[in-house]
Coordinates of C-alpha atoms in Angstrom, one line a residue:
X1 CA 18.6 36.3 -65.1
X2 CA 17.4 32.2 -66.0
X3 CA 21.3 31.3 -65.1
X4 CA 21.6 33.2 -61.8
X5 CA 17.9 31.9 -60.7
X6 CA 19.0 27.9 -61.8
X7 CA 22.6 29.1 -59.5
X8 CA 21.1 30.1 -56.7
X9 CA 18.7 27.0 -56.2
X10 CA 21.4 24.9 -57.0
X11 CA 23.8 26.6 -54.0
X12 CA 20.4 26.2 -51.4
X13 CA 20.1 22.8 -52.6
X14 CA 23.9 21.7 -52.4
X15 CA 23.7 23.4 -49.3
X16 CA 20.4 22.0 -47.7
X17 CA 22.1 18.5 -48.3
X18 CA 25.2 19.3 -46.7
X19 CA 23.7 20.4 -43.3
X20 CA 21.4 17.7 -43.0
X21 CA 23.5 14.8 -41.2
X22 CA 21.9 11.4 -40.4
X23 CA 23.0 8.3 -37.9
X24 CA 23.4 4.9 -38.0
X25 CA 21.0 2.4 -36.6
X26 CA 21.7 -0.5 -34.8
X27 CA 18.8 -3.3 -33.9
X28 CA 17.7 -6.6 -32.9
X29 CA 15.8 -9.0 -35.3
X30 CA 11.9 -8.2 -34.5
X31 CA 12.8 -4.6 -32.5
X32 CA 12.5 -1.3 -33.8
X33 CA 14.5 0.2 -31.3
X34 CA 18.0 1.5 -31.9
X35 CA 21.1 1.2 -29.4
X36 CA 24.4 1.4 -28.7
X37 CA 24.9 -2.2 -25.9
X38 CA 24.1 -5.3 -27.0
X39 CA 24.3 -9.0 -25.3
X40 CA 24.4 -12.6 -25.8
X41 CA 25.1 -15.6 -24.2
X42 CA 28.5 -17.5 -24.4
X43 CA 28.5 -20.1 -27.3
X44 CA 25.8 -18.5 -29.5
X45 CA 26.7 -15.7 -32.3
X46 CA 25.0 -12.3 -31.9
X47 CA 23.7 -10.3 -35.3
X48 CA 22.6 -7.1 -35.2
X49 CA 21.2 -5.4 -38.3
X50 CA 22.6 -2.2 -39.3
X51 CA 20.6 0.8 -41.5
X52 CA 20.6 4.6 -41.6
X53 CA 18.2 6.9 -40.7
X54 CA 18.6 8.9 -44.1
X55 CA 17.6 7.4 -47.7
X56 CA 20.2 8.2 -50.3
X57 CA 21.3 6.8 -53.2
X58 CA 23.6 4.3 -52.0
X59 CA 24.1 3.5 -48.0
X60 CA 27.8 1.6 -47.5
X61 CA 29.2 0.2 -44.7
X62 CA 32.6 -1.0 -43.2
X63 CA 34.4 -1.6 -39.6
X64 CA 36.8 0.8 -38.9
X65 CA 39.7 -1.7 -37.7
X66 CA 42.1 0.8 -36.2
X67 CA 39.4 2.0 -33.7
X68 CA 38.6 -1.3 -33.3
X69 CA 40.3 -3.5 -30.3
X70 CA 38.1 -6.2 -30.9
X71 CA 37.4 -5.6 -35.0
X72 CA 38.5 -9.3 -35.5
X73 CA 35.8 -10.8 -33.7
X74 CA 33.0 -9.2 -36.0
X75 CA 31.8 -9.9 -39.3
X76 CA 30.5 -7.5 -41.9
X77 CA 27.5 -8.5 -44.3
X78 CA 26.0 -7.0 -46.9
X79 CA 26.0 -4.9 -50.5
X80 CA 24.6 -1.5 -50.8
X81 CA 24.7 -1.5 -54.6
X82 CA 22.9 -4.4 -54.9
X83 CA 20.7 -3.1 -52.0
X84 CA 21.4 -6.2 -49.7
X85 CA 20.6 -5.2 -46.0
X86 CA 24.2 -4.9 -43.6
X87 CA 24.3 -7.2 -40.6
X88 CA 27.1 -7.2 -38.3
X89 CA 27.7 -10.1 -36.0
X90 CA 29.7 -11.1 -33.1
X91 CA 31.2 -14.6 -33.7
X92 CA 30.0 -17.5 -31.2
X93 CA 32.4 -17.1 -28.2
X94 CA 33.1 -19.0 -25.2
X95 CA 34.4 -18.9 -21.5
X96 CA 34.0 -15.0 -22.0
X97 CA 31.7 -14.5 -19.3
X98 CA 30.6 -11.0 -19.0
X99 CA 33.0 -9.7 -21.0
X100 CA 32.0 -6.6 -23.4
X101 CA 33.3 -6.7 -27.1
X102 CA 33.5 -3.7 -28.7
X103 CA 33.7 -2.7 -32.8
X104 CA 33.4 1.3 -34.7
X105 CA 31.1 0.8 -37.9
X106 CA 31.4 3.8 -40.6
X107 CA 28.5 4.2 -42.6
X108 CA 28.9 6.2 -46.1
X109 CA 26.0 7.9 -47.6
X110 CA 26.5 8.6 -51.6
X111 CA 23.6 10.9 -53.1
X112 CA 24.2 10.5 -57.2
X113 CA 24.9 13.4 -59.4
X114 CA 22.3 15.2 -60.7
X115 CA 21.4 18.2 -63.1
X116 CA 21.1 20.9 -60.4
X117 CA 23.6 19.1 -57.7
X118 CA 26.9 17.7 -57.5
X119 CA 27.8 14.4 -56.3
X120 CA 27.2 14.2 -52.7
X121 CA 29.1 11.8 -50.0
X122 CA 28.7 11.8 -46.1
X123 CA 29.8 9.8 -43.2
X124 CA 28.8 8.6 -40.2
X125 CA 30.1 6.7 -37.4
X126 CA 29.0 4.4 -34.5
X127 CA 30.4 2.2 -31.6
X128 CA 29.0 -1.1 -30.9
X129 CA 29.4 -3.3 -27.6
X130 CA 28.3 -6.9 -27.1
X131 CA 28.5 -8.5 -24.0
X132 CA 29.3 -11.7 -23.9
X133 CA 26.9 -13.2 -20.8
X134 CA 28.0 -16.4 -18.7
X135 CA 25.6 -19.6 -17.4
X136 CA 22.2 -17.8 -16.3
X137 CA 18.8 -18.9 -15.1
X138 CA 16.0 -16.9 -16.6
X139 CA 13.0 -18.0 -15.1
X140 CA 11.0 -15.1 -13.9
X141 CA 9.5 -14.1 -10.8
X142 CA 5.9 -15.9 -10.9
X143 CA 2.3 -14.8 -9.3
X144 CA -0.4 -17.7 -9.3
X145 CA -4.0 -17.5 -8.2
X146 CA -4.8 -19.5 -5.2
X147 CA -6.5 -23.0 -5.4
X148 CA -5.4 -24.1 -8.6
X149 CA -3.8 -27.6 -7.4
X150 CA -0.9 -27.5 -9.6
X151 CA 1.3 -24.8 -10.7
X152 CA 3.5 -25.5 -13.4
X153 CA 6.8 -23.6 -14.1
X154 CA 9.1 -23.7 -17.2
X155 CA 13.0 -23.5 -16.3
X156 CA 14.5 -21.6 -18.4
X157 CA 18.6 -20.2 -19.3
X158 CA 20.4 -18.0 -21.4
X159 CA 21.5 -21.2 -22.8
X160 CA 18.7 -22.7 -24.5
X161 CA 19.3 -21.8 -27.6
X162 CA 23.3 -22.7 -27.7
X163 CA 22.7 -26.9 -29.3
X164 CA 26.4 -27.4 -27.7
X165 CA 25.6 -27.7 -24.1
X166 CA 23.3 -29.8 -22.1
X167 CA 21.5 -28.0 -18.7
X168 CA 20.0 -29.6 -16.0
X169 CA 18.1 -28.1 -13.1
X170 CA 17.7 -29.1 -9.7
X171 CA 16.4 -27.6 -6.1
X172 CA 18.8 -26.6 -3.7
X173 CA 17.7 -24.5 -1.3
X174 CA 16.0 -21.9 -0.1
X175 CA 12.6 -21.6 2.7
X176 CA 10.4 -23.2 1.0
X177 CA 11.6 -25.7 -1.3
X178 CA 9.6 -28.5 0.5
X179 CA 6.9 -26.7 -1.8
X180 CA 9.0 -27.6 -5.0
X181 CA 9.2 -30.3 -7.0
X182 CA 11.1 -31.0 -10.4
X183 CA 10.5 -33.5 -12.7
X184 CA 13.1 -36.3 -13.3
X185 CA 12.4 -37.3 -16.8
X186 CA 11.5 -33.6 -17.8
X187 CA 14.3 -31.9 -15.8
X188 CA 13.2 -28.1 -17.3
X189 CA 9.6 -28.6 -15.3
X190 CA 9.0 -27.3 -11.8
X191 CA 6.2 -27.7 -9.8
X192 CA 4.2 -25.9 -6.9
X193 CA 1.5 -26.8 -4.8
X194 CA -0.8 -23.5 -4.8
X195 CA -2.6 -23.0 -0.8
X196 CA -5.6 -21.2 -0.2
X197 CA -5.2 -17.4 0.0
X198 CA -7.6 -17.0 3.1
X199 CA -6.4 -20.3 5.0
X200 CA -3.2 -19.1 5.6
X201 CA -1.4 -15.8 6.0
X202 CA 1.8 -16.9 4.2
X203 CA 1.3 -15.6 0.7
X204 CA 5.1 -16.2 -1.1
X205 CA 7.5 -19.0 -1.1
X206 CA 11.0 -18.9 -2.3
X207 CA 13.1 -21.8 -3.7
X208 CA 16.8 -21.8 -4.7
X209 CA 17.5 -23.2 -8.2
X210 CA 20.6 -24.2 -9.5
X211 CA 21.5 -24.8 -13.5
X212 CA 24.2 -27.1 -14.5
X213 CA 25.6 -27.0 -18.5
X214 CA 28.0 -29.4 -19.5
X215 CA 29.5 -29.1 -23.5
X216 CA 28.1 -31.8 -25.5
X217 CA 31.8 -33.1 -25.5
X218 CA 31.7 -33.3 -21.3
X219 CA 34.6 -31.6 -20.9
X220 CA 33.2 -28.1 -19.5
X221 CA 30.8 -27.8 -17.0
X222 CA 29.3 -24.3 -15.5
X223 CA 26.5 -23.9 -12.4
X224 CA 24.8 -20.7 -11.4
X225 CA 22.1 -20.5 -9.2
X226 CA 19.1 -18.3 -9.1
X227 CA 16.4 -17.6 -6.3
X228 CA 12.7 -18.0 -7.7
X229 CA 9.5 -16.4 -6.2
X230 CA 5.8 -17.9 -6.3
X231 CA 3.3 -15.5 -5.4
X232 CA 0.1 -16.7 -4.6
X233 CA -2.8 -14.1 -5.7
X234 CA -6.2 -13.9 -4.0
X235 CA -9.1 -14.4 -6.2
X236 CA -12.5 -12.6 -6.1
X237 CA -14.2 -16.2 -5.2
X238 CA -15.8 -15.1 -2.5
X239 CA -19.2 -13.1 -1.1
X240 CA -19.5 -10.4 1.0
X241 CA -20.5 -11.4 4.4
X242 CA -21.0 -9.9 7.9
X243 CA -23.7 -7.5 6.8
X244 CA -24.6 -5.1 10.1
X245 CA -26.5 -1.7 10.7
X246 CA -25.0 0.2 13.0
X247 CA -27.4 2.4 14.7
X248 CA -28.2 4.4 17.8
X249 CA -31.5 3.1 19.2
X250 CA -30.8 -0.6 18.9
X251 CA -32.9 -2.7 22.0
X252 CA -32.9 -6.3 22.2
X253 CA -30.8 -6.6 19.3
X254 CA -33.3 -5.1 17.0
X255 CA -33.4 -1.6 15.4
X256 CA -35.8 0.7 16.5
X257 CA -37.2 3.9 15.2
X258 CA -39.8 6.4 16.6
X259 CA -43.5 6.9 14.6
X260 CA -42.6 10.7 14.3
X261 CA -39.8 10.7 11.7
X262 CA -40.3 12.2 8.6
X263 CA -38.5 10.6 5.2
X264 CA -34.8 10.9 5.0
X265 CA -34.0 9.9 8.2
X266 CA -30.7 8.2 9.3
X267 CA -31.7 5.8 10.6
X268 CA -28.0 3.9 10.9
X269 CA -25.0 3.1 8.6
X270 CA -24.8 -0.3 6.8
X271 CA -21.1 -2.2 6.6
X272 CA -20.0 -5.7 5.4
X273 CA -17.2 -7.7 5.4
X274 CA -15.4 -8.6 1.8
X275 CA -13.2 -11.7 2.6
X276 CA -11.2 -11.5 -0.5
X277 CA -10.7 -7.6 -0.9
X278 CA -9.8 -4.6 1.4
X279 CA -13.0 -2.9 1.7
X280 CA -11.6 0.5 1.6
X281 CA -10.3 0.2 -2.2
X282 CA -12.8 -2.0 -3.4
X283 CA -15.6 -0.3 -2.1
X284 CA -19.3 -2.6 -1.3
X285 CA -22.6 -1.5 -3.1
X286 CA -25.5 -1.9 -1.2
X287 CA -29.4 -1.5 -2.1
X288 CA -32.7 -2.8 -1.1
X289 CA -36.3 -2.9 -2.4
X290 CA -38.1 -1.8 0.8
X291 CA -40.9 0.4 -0.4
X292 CA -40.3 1.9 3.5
X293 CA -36.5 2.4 3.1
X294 CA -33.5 3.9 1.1
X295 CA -29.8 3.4 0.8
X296 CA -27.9 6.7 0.1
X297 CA -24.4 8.3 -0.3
X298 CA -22.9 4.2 -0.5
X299 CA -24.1 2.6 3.1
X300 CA -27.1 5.6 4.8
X301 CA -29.8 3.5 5.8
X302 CA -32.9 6.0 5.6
X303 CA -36.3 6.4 5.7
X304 CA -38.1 6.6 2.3
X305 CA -41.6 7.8 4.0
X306 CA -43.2 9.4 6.8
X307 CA -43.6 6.4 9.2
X308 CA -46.1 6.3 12.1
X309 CA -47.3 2.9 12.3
X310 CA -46.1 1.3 15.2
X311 CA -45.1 -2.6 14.9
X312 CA -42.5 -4.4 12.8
X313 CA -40.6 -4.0 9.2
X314 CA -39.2 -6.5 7.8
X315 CA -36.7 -5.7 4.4
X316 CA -34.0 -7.1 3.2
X317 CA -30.8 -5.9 2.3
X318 CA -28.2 -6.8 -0.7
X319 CA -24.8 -6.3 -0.8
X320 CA -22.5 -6.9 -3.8
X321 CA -18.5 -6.5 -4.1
X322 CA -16.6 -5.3 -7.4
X323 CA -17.1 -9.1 -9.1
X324 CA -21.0 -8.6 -8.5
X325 CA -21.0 -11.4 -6.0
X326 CA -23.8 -10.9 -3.9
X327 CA -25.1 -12.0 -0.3
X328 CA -28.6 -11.0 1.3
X329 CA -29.8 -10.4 4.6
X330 CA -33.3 -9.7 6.1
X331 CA -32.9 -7.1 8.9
X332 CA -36.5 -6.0 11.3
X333 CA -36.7 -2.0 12.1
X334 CA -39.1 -2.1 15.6
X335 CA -41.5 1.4 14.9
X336 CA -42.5 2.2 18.6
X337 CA -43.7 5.7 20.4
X338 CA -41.6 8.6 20.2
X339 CA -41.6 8.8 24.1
X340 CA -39.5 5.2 23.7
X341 CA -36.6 6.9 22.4
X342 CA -33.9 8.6 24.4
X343 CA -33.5 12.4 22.6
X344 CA -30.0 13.4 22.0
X345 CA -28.3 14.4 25.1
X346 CA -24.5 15.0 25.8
X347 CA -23.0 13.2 28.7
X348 CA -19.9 14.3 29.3
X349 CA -19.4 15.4 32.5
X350 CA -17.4 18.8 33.7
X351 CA -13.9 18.3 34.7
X352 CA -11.1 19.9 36.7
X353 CA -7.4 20.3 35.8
X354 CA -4.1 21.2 37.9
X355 CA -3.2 24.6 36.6
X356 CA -0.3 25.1 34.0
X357 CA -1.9 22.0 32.4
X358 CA -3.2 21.2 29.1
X359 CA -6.4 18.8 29.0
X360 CA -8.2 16.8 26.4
X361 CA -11.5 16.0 26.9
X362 CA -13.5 13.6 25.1
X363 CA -16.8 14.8 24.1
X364 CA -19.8 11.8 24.3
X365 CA -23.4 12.0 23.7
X366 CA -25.7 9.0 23.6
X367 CA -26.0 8.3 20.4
X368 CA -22.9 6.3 18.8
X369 CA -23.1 7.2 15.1
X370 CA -23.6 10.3 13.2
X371 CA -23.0 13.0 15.9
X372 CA -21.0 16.1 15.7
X373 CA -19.8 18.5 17.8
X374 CA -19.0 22.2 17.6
X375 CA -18.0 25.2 20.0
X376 CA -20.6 28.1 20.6
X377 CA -19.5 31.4 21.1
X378 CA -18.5 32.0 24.6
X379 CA -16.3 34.2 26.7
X380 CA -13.9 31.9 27.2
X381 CA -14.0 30.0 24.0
X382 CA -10.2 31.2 22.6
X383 CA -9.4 28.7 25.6
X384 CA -10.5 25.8 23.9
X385 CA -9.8 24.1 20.8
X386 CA -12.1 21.0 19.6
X387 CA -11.1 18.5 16.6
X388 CA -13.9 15.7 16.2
X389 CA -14.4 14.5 19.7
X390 CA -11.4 15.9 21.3
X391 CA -12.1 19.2 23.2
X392 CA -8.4 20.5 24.6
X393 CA -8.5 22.7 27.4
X394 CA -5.0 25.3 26.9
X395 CA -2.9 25.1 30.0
X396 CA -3.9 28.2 32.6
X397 CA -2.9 29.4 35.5
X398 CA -4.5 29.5 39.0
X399 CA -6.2 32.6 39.1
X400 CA -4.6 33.0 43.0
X401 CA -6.3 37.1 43.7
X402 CA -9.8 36.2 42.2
X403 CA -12.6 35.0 43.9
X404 CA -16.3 33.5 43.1
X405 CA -15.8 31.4 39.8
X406 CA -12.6 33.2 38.7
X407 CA -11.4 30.0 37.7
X408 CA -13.9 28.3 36.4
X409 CA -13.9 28.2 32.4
X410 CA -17.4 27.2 30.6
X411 CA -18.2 26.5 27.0
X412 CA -21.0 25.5 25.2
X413 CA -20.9 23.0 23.2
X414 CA -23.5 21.8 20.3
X415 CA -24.4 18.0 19.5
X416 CA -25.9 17.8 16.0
X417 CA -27.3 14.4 14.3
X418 CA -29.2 14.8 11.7
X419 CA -32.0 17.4 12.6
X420 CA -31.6 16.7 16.1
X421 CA -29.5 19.6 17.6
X422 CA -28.5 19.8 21.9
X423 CA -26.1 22.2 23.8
X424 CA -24.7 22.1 26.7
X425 CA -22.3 24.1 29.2
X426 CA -19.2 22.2 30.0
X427 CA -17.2 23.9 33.1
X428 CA -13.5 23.4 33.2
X429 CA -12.2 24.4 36.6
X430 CA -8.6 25.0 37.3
X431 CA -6.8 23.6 40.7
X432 CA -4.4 25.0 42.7
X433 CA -1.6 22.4 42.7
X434 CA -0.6 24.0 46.7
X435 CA -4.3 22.8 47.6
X436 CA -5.0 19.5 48.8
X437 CA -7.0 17.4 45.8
X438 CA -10.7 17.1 47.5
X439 CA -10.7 13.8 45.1
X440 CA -6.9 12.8 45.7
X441 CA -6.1 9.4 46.9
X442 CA -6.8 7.6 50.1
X443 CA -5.2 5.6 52.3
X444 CA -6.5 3.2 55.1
X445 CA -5.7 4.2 58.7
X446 CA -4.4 1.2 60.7
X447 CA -6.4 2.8 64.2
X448 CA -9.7 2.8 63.1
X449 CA -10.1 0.8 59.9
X450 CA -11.1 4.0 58.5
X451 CA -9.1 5.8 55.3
X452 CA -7.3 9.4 55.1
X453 CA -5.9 11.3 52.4
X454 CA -2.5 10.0 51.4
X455 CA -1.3 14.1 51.8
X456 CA -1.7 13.3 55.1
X457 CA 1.0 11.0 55.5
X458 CA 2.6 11.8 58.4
X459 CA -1.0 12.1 60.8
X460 CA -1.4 8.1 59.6
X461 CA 2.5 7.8 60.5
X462 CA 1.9 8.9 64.2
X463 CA -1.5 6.9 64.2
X464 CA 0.5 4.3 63.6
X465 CA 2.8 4.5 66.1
X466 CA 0.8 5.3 68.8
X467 CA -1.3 2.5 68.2
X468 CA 2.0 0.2 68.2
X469 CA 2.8 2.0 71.6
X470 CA -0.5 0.9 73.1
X471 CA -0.4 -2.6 71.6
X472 CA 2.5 -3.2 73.3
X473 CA 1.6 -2.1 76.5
X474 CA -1.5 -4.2 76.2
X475 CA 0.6 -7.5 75.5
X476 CA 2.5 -6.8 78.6
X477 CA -0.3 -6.5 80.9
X478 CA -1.6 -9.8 79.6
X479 CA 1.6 -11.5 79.9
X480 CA 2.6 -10.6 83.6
X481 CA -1.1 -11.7 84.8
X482 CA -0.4 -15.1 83.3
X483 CA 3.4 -14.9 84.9
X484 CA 1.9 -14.0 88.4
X485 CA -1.0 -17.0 87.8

């Protein structure tokens, strides 16, 4: 029962190792990542460092030549007995530009006899590509803050490293290489004047850069050319400015407020200007230390207490951006009678429309901030549709066989601001378009200096000529008495 226990582990664990297969991994000195592509520059030799992703007792490798084109080009280092790492590397080669080389690698995996298993090889293979790159520049795309007076950028190839070939850079081209300059003693330094982000709108510059290597030898020489981008980054270096309140009861270019409004009153919005940031993503924080007013929900100006005193408040208010730069202002709030101050009213007036057409009104009242607007229930409210201040009218026809207001359409609408509420009855009345406009256009009648309705066309054409008709007779009166003496 011992030997068929002992024979059946031995068969799972034979077996467990036979199903469990591993890869080979290929990296880069300093990476951790394994891949299939590598590159390198022509002239300089690539290694790559081989390993598996299985531990075993012994970890072999060898290029598999027949499968292989380029197998000749690659070198194989390494001892697995001796537990020497693998590397495989692709000789130094030149005038290859862009070329891929490609090599198979077969890794063997040997897992040592031991008293419950057998001997235990496996195999695994991989393909390996390097690509051999020509002359390149690469010098990357750079961002600079604005009002540093010198920016200095490092020129850089695929070449530096290669101790056979000399490169030198120089400008030639592009829209704003009047902006560029590179140094004659230290050829692999470029330099750019950095502007002032808010003195002028243009915020990159482009210059055209060309590389030239030459073999230490002088008997090869290679150029490429690359297009390099300076962008010039705003900095937070500036303070909010442009503080306002934007209110409704503003007279003489002060704010005013009535001496019957309790506390939490709106009495305006408050908005600032950021020079160096949009506003609407890096939002303003205003506060104040009035003991008679509040700042809520980001920019509310309200009132903290009951005021009734009539007379002048002064208070100041501070607003900071998202670098805590700060700028102050003091703002007066005139307190005067209640009977000073208009109440809210709607002022727009009723309208008329041709029939079979749509019509938006704009709804106004006479405050400017913090209104709005709603439809009351009314008869014919499924006529009209309201979206902020935009009341639409649907298109109706003339009611031709109804009399009295039969086409006249009413609504109420409701102002709110605040805990002011107002209604009023907006009339839309519908035209027939066969009926001459009471309010159409005018034209001036030649007879009498007077004006008729441009309808009536043809009564001012027949004016017209009889008046010509009677002018001329005139003129031929006048002349024969001067004929006759």
């Amino acid at each position: 029962m011992k030997i068929i226990k002992l024979f059946v582990i031995h068969m799972l664990l034979l077996s467990s190792f036979q199903t469990l297969a591993f890869s080979i991994t290929a990296k880069e000195d300093n990476s951790s990542t394994s891949k299939d592509n590598f590159s390198t520059p022509e002239g300089i030799a690539k290694v790559i460092n081989l390993q598996a992703d299985k531990s075993s007792s012994l970890l072999e490798f060898a290029i598999v030549p027949g499968d292989s084109p380029d197998s000749e080009k690659f070198t194989l280092k390494g001892d697995g007995g001796n537990l020497i790492p693998y590397t495989l590397t692709l000789e130094a080669t030149a005038s290859a530009q862009n070329k891929p080389y490609q090599v198979k690698v077969r890794a063997t995996l040997t897992t040592f006899k031991t008293l419950l298993t057998p001997e235990f090889i496996e195999t695994a293979d991989k393909i390996i590509t390097v690509t051999v790159e020509g002359l390149r520049i690469t010098t990357a795309d750079v961002s600079v803050p604005e009002n540093d007076r010198m920016t200095v950028i490092r020129l850089t190839t695929n070449q530096d490293l290669n101790k056979d070939v000399n490169v030198r850079f120089s400008i030639t081209g592009g829209a704003d290489k009047d902006e560029f300059e590179i140094l004659p003693d230290e050829n692999w330094i470029m330099l750019f004047k950095t502007n002032d982000f808010e003195a002028r709108e243009k915020k990159t510059y482009s210059v055209e850069v060309t590389a030239r290597s030459t073999d230490t030898d002088e008997t090869t020489t290679k150029t490429t050319t690359k297009t390099i981008t300076v962008t010039v980054t705003d900095l937070d270096d500036e303070a909010p400015t442009n503080i306002q309140i934007s209110a409704d009861t503003d007279t003489d270019g002060f704010v005013t407020l009535a001496n019957n409004e309790d506390a939490g009153f709106l009495i305006g919005t408050l908005s600032a200007t950021d020079p160096d940031t949009d506003t609407t993503t890096n939002a303003l924080t205003f506060t104040t230390t009035s003991t008679d007013f509040e700042i809520v929900n980001g920019n509310e100006l309200r009132t903290k207490r009951p005021i009734t005193a009539i007379g002048d408040i002064d208070f100041t208010v501070t607003v900071r951006n998202h670098v805590n730069q700060s700028t102050d202002k003091d703002f007066i709030i005139k307190v005067v009678g209640e009977e000073k101050i208009d109440p809210l009213m709607i002022i727009t007036p009723d309208v008329s429309v041709p029939e079979k057409t749509e019509k938006v009104i704009t709804l106004m009242s006479n405050k400017r901030k913090g209104v709005s607007f709603s439809i009351v229930d009314d008869t014919d409210k499924n006529k009209f549709t309201l979206s902020g201040t935009a009341l639409t009218f649907e298109a109706t026809d003339f009611n031709k066989d109804g009399g009295g207001n039969s086409n006249n359409y009413p609504v109420t609408i409701r102002a709110t601001r605040d805990n002011e509420t107002v209604e009023k009855i907006l009339t839309v009345t519908v035209v027939n378009s066969t009926i001459e406009d009471p309010e159409g256009p005018t034209i001036e009648n030649p007879t009498t200096g007077g004006t008729v309705k441009a309808g009536n066309a043809k009564v001012t054409a027949q004016a017209v000529r009889k008046e010509s008709k009677s002018a001329s007779k005139l003129l031929l009166s006048k002349v024969g008495k001067t004929l006759m003496g």
